[in-house]
PDB file of C-alpha atoms in Angstrom:
ATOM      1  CA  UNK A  21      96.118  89.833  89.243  1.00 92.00           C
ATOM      2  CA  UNK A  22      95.938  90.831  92.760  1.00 95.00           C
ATOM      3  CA  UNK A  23      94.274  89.536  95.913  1.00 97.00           C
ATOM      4  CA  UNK A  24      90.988  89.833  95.893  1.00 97.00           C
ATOM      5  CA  UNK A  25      89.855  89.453  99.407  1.00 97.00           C
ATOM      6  CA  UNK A  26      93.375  90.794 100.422  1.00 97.00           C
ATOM      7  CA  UNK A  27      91.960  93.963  98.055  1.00 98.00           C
ATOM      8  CA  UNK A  28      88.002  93.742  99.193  1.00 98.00           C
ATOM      9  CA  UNK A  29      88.956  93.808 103.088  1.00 97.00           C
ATOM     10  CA  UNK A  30      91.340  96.673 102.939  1.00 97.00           C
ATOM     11  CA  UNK A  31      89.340  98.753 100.436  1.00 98.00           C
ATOM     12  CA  UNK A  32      85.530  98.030 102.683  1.00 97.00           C
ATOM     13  CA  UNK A  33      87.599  99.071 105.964  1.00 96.00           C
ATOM     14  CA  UNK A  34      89.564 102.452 103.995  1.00 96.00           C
ATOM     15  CA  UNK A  35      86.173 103.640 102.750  1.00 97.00           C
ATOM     16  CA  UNK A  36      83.462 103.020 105.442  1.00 97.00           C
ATOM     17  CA  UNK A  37      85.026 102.767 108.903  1.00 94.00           C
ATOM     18  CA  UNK A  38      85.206 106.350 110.950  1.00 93.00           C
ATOM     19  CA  UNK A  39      81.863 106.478 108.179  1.00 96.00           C
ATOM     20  CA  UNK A  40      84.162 107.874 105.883  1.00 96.00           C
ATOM     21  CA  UNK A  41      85.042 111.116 107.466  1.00 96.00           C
ATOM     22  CA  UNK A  42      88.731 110.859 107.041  1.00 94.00           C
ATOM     23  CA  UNK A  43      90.737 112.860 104.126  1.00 93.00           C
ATOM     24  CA  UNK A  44      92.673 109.750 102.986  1.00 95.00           C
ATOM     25  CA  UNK A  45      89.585 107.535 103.608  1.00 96.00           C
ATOM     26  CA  UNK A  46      88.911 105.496 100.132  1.00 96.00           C
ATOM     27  CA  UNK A  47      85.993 107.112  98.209  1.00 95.00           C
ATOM     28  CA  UNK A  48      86.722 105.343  94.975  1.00 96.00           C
ATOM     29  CA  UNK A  49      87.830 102.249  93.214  1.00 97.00           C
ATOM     30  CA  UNK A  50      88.990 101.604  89.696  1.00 97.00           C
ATOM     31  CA  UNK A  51      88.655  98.186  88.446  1.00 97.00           C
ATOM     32  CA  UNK A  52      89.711  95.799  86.397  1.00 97.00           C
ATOM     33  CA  UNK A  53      86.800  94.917  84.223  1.00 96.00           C
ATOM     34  CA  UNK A  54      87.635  90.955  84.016  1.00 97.00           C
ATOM     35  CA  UNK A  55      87.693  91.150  88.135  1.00 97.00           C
ATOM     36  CA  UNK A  56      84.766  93.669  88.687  1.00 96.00           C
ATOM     37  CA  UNK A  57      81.936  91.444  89.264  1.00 97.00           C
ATOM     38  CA  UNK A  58      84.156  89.002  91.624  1.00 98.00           C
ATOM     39  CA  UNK A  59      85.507  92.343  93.304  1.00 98.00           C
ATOM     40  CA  UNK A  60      81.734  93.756  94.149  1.00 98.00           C
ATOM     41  CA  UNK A  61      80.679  90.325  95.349  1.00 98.00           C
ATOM     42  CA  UNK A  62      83.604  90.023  97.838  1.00 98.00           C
ATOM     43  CA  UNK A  63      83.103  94.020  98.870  1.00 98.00           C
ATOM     44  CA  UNK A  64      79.626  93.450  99.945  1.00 97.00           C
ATOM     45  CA  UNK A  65      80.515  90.374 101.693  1.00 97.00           C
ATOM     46  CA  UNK A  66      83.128  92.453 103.333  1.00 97.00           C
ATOM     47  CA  UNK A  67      80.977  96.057 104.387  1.00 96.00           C
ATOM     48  CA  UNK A  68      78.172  93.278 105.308  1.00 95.00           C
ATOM     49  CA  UNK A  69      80.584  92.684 108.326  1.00 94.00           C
ATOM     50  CA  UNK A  70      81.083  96.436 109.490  1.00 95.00           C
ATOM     51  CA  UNK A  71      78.077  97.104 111.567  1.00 93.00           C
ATOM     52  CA  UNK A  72      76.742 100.644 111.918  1.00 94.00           C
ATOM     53  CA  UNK A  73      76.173 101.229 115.384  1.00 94.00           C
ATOM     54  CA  UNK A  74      77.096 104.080 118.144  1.00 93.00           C
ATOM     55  CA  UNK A  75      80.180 104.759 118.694  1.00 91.00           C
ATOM     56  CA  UNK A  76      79.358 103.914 122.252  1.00 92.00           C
ATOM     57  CA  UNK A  77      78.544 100.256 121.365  1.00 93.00           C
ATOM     58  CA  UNK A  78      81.676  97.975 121.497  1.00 92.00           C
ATOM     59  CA  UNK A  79      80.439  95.981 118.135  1.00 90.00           C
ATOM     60  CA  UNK A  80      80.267  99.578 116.020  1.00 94.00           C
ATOM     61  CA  UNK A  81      82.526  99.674 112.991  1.00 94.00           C
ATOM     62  CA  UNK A  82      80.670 102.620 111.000  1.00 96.00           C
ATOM     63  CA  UNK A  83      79.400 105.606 113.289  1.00 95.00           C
ATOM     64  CA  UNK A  84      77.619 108.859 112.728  1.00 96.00           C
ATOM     65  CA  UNK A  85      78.392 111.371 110.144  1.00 97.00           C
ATOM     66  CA  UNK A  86      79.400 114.858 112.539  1.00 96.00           C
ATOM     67  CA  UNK A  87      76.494 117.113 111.499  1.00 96.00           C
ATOM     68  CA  UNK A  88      72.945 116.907 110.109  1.00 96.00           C
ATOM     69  CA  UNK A  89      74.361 119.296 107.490  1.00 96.00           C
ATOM     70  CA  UNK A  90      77.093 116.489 106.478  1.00 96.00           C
ATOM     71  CA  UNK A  91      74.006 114.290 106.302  1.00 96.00           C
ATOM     72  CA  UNK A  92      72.280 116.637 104.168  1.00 95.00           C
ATOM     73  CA  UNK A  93      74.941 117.282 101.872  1.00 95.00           C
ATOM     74  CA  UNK A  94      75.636 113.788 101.156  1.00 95.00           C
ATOM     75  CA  UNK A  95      72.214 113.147 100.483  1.00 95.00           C
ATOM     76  CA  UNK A  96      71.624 116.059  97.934  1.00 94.00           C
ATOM     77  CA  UNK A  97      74.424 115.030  96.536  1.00 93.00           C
ATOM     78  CA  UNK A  98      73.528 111.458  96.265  1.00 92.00           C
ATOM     79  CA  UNK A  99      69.903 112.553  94.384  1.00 91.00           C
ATOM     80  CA  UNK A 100      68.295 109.050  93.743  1.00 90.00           C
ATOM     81  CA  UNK A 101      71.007 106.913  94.454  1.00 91.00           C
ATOM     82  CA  UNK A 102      70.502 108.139  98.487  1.00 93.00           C
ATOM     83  CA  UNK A 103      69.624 104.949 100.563  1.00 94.00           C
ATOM     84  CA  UNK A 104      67.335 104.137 103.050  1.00 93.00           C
ATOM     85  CA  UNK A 105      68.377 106.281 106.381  1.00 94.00           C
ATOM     86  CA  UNK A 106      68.296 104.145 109.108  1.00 93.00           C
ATOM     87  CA  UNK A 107      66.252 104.492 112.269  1.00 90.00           C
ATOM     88  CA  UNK A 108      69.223 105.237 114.827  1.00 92.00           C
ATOM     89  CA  UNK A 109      69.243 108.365 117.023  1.00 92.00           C
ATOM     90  CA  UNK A 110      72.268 110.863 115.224  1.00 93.00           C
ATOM     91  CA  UNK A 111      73.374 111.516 112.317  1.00 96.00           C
ATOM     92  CA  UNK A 112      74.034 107.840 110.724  1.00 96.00           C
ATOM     93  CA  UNK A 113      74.361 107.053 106.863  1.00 96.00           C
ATOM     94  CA  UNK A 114      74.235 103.840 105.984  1.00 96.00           C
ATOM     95  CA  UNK A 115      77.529 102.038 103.871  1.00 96.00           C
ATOM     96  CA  UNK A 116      76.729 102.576 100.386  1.00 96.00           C
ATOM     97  CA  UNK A 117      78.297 101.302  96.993  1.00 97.00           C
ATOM     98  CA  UNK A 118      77.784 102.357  94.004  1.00 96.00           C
ATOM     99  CA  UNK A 119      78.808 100.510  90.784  1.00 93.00           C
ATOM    100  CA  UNK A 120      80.080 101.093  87.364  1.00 87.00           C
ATOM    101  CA  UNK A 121      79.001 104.759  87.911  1.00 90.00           C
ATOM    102  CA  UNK A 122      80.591 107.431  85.242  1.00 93.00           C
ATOM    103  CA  UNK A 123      84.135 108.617  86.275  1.00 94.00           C
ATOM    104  CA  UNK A 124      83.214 112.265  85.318  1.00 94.00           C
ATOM    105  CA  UNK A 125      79.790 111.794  87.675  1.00 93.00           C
ATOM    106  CA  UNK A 126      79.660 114.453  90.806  1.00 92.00           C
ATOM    107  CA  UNK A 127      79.646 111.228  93.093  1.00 91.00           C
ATOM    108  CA  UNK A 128      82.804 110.181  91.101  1.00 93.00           C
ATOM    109  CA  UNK A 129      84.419 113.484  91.403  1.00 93.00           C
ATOM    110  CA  UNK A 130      83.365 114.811  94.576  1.00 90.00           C
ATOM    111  CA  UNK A 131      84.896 114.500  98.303  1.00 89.00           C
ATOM    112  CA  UNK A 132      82.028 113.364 100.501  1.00 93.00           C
ATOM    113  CA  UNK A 133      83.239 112.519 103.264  1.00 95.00           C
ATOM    114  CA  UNK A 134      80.828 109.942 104.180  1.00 97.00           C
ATOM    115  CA  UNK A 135      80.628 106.184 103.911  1.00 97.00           C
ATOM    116  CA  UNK A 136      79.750 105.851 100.380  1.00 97.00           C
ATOM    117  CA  UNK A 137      82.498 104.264  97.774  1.00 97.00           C
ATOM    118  CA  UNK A 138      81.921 104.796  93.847  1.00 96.00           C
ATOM    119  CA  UNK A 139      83.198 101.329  91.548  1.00 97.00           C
ATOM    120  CA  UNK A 140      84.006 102.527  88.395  1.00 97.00           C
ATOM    121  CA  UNK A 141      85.737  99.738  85.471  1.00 97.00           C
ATOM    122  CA  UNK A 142      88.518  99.811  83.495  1.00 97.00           C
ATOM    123  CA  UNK A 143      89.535  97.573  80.613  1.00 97.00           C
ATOM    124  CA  UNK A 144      93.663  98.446  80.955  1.00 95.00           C
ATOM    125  CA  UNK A 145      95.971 100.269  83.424  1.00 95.00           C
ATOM    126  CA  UNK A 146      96.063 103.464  81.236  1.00 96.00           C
ATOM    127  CA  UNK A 147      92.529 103.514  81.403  1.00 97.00           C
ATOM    128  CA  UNK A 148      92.774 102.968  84.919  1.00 97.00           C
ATOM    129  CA  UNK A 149      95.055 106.138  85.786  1.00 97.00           C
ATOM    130  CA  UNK A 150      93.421 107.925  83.725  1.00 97.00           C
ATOM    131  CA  UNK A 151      90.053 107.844  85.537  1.00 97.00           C
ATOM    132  CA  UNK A 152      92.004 107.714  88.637  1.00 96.00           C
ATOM    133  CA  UNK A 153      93.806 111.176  87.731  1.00 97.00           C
ATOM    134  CA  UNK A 154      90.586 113.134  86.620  1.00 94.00           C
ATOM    135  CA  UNK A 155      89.865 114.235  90.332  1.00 93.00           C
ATOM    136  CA  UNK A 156      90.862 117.169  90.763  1.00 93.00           C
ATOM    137  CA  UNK A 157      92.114 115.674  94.029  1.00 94.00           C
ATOM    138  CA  UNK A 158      95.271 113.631  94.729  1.00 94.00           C
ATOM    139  CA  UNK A 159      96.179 112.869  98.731  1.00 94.00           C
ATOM    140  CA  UNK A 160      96.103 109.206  98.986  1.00 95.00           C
ATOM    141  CA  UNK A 161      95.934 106.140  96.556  1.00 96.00           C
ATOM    142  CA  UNK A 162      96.695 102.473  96.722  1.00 97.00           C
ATOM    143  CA  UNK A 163      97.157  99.703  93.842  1.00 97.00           C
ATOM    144  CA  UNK A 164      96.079  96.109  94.672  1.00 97.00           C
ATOM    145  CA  UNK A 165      98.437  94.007  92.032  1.00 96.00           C
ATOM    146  CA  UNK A 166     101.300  90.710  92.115  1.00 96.00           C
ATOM    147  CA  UNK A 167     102.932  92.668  89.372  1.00 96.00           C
ATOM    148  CA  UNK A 168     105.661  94.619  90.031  1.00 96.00           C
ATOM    149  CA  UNK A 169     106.527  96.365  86.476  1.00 95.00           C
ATOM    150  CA  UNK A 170     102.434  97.338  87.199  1.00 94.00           C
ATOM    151  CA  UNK A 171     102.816  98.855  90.308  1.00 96.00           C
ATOM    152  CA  UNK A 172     106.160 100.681  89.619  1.00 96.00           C
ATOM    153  CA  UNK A 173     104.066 102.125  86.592  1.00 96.00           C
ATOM    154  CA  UNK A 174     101.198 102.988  88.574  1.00 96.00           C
ATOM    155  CA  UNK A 175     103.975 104.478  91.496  1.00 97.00           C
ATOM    156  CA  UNK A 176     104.932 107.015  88.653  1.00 97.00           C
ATOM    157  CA  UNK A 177     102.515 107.869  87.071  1.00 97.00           C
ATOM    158  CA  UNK A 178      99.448 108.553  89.658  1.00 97.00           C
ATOM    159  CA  UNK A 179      99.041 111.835  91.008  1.00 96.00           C
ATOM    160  CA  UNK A 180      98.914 111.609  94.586  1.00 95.00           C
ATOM    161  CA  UNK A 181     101.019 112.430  97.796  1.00 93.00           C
ATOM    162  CA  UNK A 182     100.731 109.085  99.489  1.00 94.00           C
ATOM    163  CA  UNK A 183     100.681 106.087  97.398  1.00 96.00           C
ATOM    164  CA  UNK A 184     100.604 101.971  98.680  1.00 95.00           C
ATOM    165  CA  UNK A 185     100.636  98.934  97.253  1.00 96.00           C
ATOM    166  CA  UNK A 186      98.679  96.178  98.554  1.00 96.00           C
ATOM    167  CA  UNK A 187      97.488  98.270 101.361  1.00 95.00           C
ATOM    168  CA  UNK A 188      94.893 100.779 102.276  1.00 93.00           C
ATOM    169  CA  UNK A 189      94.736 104.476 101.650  1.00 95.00           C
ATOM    170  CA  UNK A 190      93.955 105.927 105.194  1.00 92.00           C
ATOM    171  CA  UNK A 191      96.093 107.187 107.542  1.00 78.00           C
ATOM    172  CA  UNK A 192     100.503 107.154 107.364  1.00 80.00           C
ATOM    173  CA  UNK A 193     103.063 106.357 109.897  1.00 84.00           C
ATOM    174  CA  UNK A 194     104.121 109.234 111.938  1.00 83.00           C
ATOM    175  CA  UNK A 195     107.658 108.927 110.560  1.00 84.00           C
ATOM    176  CA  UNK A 196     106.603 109.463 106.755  1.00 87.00           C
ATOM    177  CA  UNK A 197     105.962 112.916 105.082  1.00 87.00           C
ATOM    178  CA  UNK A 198     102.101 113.377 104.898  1.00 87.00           C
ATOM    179  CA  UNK A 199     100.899 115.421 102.177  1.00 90.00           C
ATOM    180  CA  UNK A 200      98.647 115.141  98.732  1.00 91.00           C
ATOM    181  CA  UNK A 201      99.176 117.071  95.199  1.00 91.00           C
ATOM    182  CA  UNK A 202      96.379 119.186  92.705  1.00 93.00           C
ATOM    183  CA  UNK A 203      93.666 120.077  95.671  1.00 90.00           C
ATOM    184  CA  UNK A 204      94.685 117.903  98.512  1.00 90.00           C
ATOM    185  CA  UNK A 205      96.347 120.099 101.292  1.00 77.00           C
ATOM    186  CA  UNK A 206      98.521 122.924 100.654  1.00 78.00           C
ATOM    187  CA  UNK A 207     101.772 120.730  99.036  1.00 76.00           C
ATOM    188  CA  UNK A 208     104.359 120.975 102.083  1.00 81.00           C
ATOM    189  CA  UNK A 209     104.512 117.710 104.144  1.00 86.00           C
ATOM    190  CA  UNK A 210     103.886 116.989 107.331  1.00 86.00           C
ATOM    191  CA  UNK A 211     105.385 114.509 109.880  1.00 88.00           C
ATOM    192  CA  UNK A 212     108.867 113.029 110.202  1.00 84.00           C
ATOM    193  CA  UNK A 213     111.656 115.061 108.321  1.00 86.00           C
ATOM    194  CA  UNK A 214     109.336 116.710 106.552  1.00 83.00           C
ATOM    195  CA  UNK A 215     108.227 118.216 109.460  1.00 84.00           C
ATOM    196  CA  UNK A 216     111.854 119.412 111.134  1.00 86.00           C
ATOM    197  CA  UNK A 217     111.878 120.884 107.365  1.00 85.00           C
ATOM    198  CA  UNK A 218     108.690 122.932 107.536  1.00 81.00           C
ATOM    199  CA  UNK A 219     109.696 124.822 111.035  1.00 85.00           C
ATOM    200  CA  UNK A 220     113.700 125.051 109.769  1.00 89.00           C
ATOM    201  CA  UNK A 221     114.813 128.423 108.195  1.00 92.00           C
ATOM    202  CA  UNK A 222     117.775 127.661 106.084  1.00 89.00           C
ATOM    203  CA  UNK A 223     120.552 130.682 105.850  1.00 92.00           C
ATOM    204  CA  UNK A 224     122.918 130.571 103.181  1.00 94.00           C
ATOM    205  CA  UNK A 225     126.489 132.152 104.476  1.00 93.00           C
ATOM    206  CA  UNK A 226     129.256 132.904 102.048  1.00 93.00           C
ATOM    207  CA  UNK A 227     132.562 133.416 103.939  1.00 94.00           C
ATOM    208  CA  UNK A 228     135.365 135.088 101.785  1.00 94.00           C
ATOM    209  CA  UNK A 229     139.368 135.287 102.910  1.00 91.00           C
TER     210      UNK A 229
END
Protein backbone atom coordinates (compact mmCIF):
# COMPACT_ATOMS: atom_id res chain seq x y z
CA UNK A 1 0.00 0.00 0.00
CA UNK A 2 2.59 2.59 -0.07
CA UNK A 3 3.85 5.16 -2.55
CA UNK A 4 5.41 3.85 -5.14
CA UNK A 5 7.33 6.59 -6.74
CA UNK A 6 7.42 8.25 -3.21
CA UNK A 7 9.25 4.55 -2.41
CA UNK A 8 11.27 4.17 -5.99
CA UNK A 9 12.86 7.84 -5.65
CA UNK A 10 14.00 7.53 -2.11
CA UNK A 11 15.17 3.90 -2.36
CA UNK A 12 17.29 4.71 -6.22
CA UNK A 13 18.87 7.90 -4.35
CA UNK A 14 19.67 5.69 -0.66
CA UNK A 15 21.35 2.96 -2.71
CA UNK A 16 23.33 4.51 -5.65
CA UNK A 17 24.22 8.14 -4.92
CA UNK A 18 27.90 8.66 -3.12
CA UNK A 19 27.99 5.02 -5.50
CA UNK A 20 26.97 3.38 -2.54
CA UNK A 21 29.88 3.87 -0.28
CA UNK A 22 27.96 4.94 2.73
CA UNK A 23 27.21 2.44 5.84
CA UNK A 24 23.48 3.29 5.96
CA UNK A 25 23.36 3.51 2.11
CA UNK A 26 20.35 1.03 0.91
CA UNK A 27 21.82 -2.27 -0.43
CA UNK A 28 18.56 -4.13 -0.35
CA UNK A 29 14.87 -4.12 -0.84
CA UNK A 30 12.15 -6.48 0.24
CA UNK A 31 9.05 -6.43 -1.70
CA UNK A 32 5.77 -6.93 -1.83
CA UNK A 33 5.21 -9.53 -4.45
CA UNK A 34 1.74 -7.97 -5.84
CA UNK A 35 3.91 -4.48 -6.21
CA UNK A 36 7.31 -5.99 -7.39
CA UNK A 37 7.06 -5.71 -11.02
CA UNK A 38 5.45 -1.99 -10.76
CA UNK A 39 8.29 -1.27 -8.07
CA UNK A 40 11.34 -2.43 -10.58
CA UNK A 41 9.74 -0.53 -13.44
CA UNK A 42 9.55 2.77 -11.47
CA UNK A 43 13.33 2.02 -9.90
CA UNK A 44 14.85 1.89 -13.25
CA UNK A 45 13.00 4.83 -14.36
CA UNK A 46 14.34 6.43 -11.28
CA UNK A 47 18.50 5.24 -11.30
CA UNK A 48 17.98 6.03 -15.24
CA UNK A 49 18.04 9.71 -13.93
CA UNK A 50 21.28 9.52 -11.66
CA UNK A 51 24.06 9.97 -14.09
CA UNK A 52 27.49 8.50 -13.37
CA UNK A 53 29.89 11.05 -13.97
CA UNK A 54 33.07 12.72 -12.04
CA UNK A 55 32.60 14.06 -9.16
CA UNK A 56 34.06 17.12 -10.76
CA UNK A 57 31.15 17.40 -13.27
CA UNK A 58 28.19 19.48 -11.88
CA UNK A 59 25.50 16.87 -13.55
CA UNK A 60 27.27 13.68 -11.51
CA UNK A 61 24.91 11.87 -9.18
CA UNK A 62 26.93 8.42 -8.91
CA UNK A 63 30.87 8.83 -8.68
CA UNK A 64 33.81 6.52 -8.36
CA UNK A 65 34.13 3.67 -6.05
CA UNK A 66 37.57 4.82 -3.66
CA UNK A 67 39.97 2.05 -4.76
CA UNK A 68 40.58 -0.35 -7.66
CA UNK A 69 40.52 -2.95 -4.87
CA UNK A 70 36.75 -1.81 -3.95
CA UNK A 71 36.25 -2.28 -7.68
CA UNK A 72 37.69 -5.59 -7.60
CA UNK A 73 35.95 -6.83 -4.74
CA UNK A 74 32.64 -5.92 -5.92
CA UNK A 75 33.21 -7.50 -9.04
CA UNK A 76 34.41 -10.97 -7.66
CA UNK A 77 31.79 -10.78 -5.69
CA UNK A 78 29.29 -10.03 -8.30
CA UNK A 79 30.67 -13.36 -10.51
CA UNK A 80 28.34 -13.22 -13.64
CA UNK A 81 25.94 -10.85 -12.60
CA UNK A 82 29.10 -8.01 -12.89
CA UNK A 83 28.05 -5.39 -15.58
CA UNK A 84 29.60 -3.79 -18.25
CA UNK A 85 32.47 -1.33 -16.66
CA UNK A 86 32.23 1.75 -18.21
CA UNK A 87 34.90 3.60 -20.14
CA UNK A 88 35.53 6.60 -17.59
CA UNK A 89 39.00 7.35 -16.19
CA UNK A 90 38.78 6.00 -12.10
CA UNK A 91 37.38 3.66 -10.45
CA UNK A 92 33.51 3.87 -11.65
CA UNK A 93 30.85 0.97 -11.30
CA UNK A 94 28.01 1.34 -13.01
CA UNK A 95 24.23 1.37 -10.94
CA UNK A 96 23.23 -2.10 -10.87
CA UNK A 97 19.93 -3.98 -9.81
CA UNK A 98 19.46 -7.12 -9.29
CA UNK A 99 16.03 -8.84 -9.01
CA UNK A 100 14.25 -11.52 -7.20
CA UNK A 101 17.77 -12.78 -6.22
CA UNK A 102 17.83 -15.47 -3.12
CA UNK A 103 17.80 -13.73 0.34
CA UNK A 104 20.49 -16.21 1.63
CA UNK A 105 22.70 -15.26 -1.78
CA UNK A 106 26.35 -13.59 -0.88
CA UNK A 107 25.02 -10.45 -2.90
CA UNK A 108 21.94 -10.64 -0.56
CA UNK A 109 23.95 -11.00 2.51
CA UNK A 110 26.98 -9.14 1.93
CA UNK A 111 27.97 -5.27 2.57
CA UNK A 112 29.37 -4.01 -0.71
CA UNK A 113 29.60 -0.90 -0.50
CA UNK A 114 29.07 -0.04 -4.01
CA UNK A 115 26.15 1.02 -6.14
CA UNK A 116 24.50 -2.21 -6.60
CA UNK A 117 20.86 -2.87 -4.81
CA UNK A 118 19.55 -6.64 -4.51
CA UNK A 119 15.23 -6.89 -4.99
CA UNK A 120 14.25 -9.74 -3.28
CA UNK A 121 9.95 -10.60 -2.94
CA UNK A 122 7.88 -11.32 -0.32
CA UNK A 123 4.32 -12.61 -0.29
CA UNK A 124 3.47 -11.14 3.59
CA UNK A 125 5.14 -8.85 6.17
CA UNK A 126 6.46 -11.85 8.23
CA UNK A 127 8.03 -13.01 5.28
CA UNK A 128 9.26 -9.70 4.74
CA UNK A 129 11.18 -9.29 8.23
CA UNK A 130 12.19 -12.30 8.07
CA UNK A 131 14.41 -11.93 4.98
CA UNK A 132 15.06 -8.52 6.15
CA UNK A 133 16.51 -9.91 9.61
CA UNK A 134 18.78 -12.74 8.10
CA UNK A 135 21.76 -10.21 7.61
CA UNK A 136 23.81 -10.55 9.95
CA UNK A 137 23.78 -6.75 9.78
CA UNK A 138 21.27 -4.26 11.25
CA UNK A 139 22.31 -0.22 11.09
CA UNK A 140 19.66 1.30 9.05
CA UNK A 141 16.18 0.27 7.59
CA UNK A 142 13.15 2.02 6.25
CA UNK A 143 9.41 0.73 5.53
CA UNK A 144 7.52 2.36 2.61
CA UNK A 145 3.63 1.71 3.81
CA UNK A 146 -0.02 4.02 4.44
CA UNK A 147 -0.56 1.55 7.20
CA UNK A 148 0.14 2.39 10.43
CA UNK A 149 -0.65 -0.98 12.54
CA UNK A 150 2.13 -2.20 9.54
CA UNK A 151 4.68 0.06 10.27
CA UNK A 152 4.36 0.01 14.13
CA UNK A 153 4.82 -3.87 13.53
CA UNK A 154 7.64 -3.52 11.34
CA UNK A 155 9.10 -0.55 14.08
CA UNK A 156 9.23 -3.57 16.59
CA UNK A 157 10.09 -6.11 15.23
CA UNK A 158 13.15 -5.25 12.69
CA UNK A 159 16.50 -5.44 13.93
CA UNK A 160 18.16 -2.33 13.24
CA UNK A 161 19.52 0.89 15.03
CA UNK A 162 17.92 3.45 12.79
CA UNK A 163 14.61 2.73 11.42
CA UNK A 164 12.14 5.30 9.01
CA UNK A 165 9.09 5.20 7.60
CA UNK A 166 8.43 6.61 4.33
CA UNK A 167 11.92 7.82 4.09
CA UNK A 168 15.35 6.75 3.13
CA UNK A 169 17.93 4.81 5.05
CA UNK A 170 21.13 7.04 4.71
CA UNK A 171 22.38 9.37 6.87
CA UNK A 172 20.46 10.83 10.57
CA UNK A 173 20.06 14.22 11.96
CA UNK A 174 22.84 15.31 14.12
CA UNK A 175 20.47 15.52 17.09
CA UNK A 176 19.42 11.68 16.98
CA UNK A 177 21.49 8.75 18.50
CA UNK A 178 23.34 7.03 15.53
CA UNK A 179 24.04 3.51 15.96
CA UNK A 180 23.03 -0.16 14.37
CA UNK A 181 22.53 -3.70 16.29
CA UNK A 182 24.06 -7.62 15.39
CA UNK A 183 27.32 -6.38 13.22
CA UNK A 184 26.66 -2.78 12.55
CA UNK A 185 29.04 -0.60 14.75
CA UNK A 186 29.99 -1.38 18.16
CA UNK A 187 26.18 -0.80 19.92
CA UNK A 188 26.82 2.67 21.82
CA UNK A 189 25.28 5.68 19.95
CA UNK A 190 26.58 8.45 18.64
CA UNK A 191 25.33 12.08 18.25
CA UNK A 192 22.93 14.16 20.33
CA UNK A 193 22.41 12.81 23.99
CA UNK A 194 23.74 9.86 23.15
CA UNK A 195 26.79 11.40 22.65
CA UNK A 196 27.05 13.72 26.11
CA UNK A 197 26.29 9.96 27.40
CA UNK A 198 29.25 8.20 25.79
CA UNK A 199 32.02 10.88 27.19
CA UNK A 200 29.93 11.16 30.83
CA UNK A 201 31.27 8.99 33.76
CA UNK A 202 28.42 8.53 36.10
CA UNK A 203 29.47 8.23 40.06
CA UNK A 204 27.09 6.84 42.32
CA UNK A 205 27.48 8.67 45.99
CA UNK A 206 25.71 7.31 49.01
CA UNK A 207 25.69 9.95 51.81
CA UNK A 208 24.75 8.51 55.32
CA UNK A 209 23.82 10.85 58.64
Amino acid sequence: DADLDQAAALIAGGAFRFAGQKCTATSRVVADRRVMSELVSKLREHIAKLPLAPVTDAACAIGPLITAASRDKVVGIMGNHAPVLPELEGYFFPPTMLEDLDPDSTLAQEELFAPVLAVMAADTLDQALDIANRTPYGLSAALFTKNIGQALTYINRIEAGMVRVNGDTTGVDPHAPFGGMKGSSTHSREQGRAAIEFYTDVKTVQINP
